[in-house]
Coordinates of N, CA and C in Angstrom, one line a residue:
X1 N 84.9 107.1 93.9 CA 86.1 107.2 94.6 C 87.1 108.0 93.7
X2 N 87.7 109.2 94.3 CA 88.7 109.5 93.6 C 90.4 108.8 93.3
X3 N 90.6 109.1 92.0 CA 91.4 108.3 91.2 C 92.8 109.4 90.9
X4 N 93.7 109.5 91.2 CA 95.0 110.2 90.9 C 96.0 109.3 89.7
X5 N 96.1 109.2 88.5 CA 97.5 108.5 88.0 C 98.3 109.6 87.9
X6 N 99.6 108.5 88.1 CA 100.9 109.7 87.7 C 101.8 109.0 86.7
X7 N 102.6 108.9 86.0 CA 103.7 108.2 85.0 C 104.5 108.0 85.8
X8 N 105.2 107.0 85.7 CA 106.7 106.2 86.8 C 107.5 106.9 85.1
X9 N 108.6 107.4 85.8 CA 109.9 107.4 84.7 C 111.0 107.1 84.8
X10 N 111.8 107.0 84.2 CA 113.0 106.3 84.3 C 114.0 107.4 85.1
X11 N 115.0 107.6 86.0 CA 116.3 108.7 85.9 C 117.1 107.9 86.3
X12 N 118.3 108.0 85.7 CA 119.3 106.9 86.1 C 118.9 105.7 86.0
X13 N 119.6 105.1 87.0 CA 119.3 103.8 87.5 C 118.1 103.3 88.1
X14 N 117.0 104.4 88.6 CA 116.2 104.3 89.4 C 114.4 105.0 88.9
X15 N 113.3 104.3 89.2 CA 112.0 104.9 88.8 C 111.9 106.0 89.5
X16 N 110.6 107.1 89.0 CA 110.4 108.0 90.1 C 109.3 108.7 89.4
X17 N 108.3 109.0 90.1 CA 107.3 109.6 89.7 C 107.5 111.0 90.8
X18 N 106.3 112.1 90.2 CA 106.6 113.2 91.5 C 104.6 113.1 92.8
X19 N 104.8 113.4 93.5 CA 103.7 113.6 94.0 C 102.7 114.6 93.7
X20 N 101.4 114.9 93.4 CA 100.6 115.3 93.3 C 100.3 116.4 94.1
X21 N 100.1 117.3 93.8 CA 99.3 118.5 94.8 C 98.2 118.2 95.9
X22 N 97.3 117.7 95.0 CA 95.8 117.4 95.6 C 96.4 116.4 97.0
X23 N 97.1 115.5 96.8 CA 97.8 115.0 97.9 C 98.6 116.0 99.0
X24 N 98.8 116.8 98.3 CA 99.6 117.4 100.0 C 98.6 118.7 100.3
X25 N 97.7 118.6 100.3 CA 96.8 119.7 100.6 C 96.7 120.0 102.2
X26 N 96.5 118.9 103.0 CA 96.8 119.1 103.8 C 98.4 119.5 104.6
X27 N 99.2 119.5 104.2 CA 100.4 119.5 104.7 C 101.2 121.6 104.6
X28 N 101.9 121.5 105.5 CA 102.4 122.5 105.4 C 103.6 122.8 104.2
X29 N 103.7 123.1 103.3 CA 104.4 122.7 102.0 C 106.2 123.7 102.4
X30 N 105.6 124.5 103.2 CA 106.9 125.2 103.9 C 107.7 124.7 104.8
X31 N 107.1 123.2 105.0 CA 108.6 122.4 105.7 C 108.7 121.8 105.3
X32 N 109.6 121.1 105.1 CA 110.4 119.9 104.8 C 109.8 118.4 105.4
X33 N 109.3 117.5 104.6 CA 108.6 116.3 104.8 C 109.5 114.7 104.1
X34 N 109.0 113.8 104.7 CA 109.0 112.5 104.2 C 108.3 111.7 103.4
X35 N 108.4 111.2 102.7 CA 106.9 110.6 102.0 C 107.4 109.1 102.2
X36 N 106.9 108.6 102.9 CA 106.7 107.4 103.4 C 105.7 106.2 102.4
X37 N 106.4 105.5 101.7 CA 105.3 104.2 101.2 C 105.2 103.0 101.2
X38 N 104.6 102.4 101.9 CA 104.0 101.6 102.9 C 103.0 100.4 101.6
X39 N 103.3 99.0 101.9 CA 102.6 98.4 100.8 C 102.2 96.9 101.7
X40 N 100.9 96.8 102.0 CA 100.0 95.9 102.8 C 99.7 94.4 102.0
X41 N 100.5 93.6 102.0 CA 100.6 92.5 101.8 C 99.6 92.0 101.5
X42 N 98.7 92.1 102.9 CA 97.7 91.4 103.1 C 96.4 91.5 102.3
X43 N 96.6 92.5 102.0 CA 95.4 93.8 101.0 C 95.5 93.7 99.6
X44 N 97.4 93.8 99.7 CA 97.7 94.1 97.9 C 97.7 95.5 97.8
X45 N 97.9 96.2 98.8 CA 97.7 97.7 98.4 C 98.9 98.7 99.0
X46 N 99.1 99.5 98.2 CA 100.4 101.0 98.8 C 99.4 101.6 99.7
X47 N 100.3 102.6 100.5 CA 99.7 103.3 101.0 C 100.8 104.4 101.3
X48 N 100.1 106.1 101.4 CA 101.3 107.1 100.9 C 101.0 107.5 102.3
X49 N 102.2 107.7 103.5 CA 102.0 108.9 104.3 C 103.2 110.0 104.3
X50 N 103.0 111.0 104.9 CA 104.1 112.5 104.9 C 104.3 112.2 106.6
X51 N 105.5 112.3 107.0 CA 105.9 113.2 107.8 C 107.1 114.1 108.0
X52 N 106.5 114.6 108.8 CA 107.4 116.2 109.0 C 109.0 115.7 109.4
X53 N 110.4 116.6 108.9 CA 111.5 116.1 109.0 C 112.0 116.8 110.3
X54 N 112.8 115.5 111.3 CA 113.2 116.6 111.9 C 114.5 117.5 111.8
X55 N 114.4 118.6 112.6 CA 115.3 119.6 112.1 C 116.7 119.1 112.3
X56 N 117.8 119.5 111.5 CA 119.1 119.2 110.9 C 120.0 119.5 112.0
X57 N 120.9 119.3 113.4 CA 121.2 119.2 114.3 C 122.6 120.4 113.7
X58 N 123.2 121.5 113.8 CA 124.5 121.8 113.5 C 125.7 121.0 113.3
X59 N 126.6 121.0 112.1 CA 127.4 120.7 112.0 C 126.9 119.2 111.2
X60 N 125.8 119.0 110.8 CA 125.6 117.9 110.3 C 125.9 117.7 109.0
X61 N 125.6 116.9 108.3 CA 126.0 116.6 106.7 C 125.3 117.6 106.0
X62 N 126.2 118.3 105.3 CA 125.7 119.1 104.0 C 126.2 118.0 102.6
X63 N 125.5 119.1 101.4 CA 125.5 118.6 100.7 C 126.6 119.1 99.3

């Protein structure tokens, strides 16, 4: 089975690791995505999905 670690770090107040490449291989890396993580109680296990964002309606919140 393949095996990915990544280091959790500290910023701020908050942890944060980044995602992996080999993970988004399928994904179109030219739009803008969600990373969704998902943790199965029942199992004891995370689980990572991506989806696509939808597009930003005019006039909406900038940053």
């Amino acid at each position: 089975m393949a095996e990915i670690r990544r280091k959790l770090y500290k910023r701020g107040s908050s942890y944060e690791t980044t995602i992996p490449m080999p993970l988004l291989f399928a994904l179109d890396i030219s739009k803008r995505h969600n990373v969704v993580f998902m943790f199965d109680q029942k199992q004891n296990r995370w689980y990572v999905e991506f989806e696509a964002m939808k597009k930003e309606q005019k006039g909406g919140k900038s940053r």
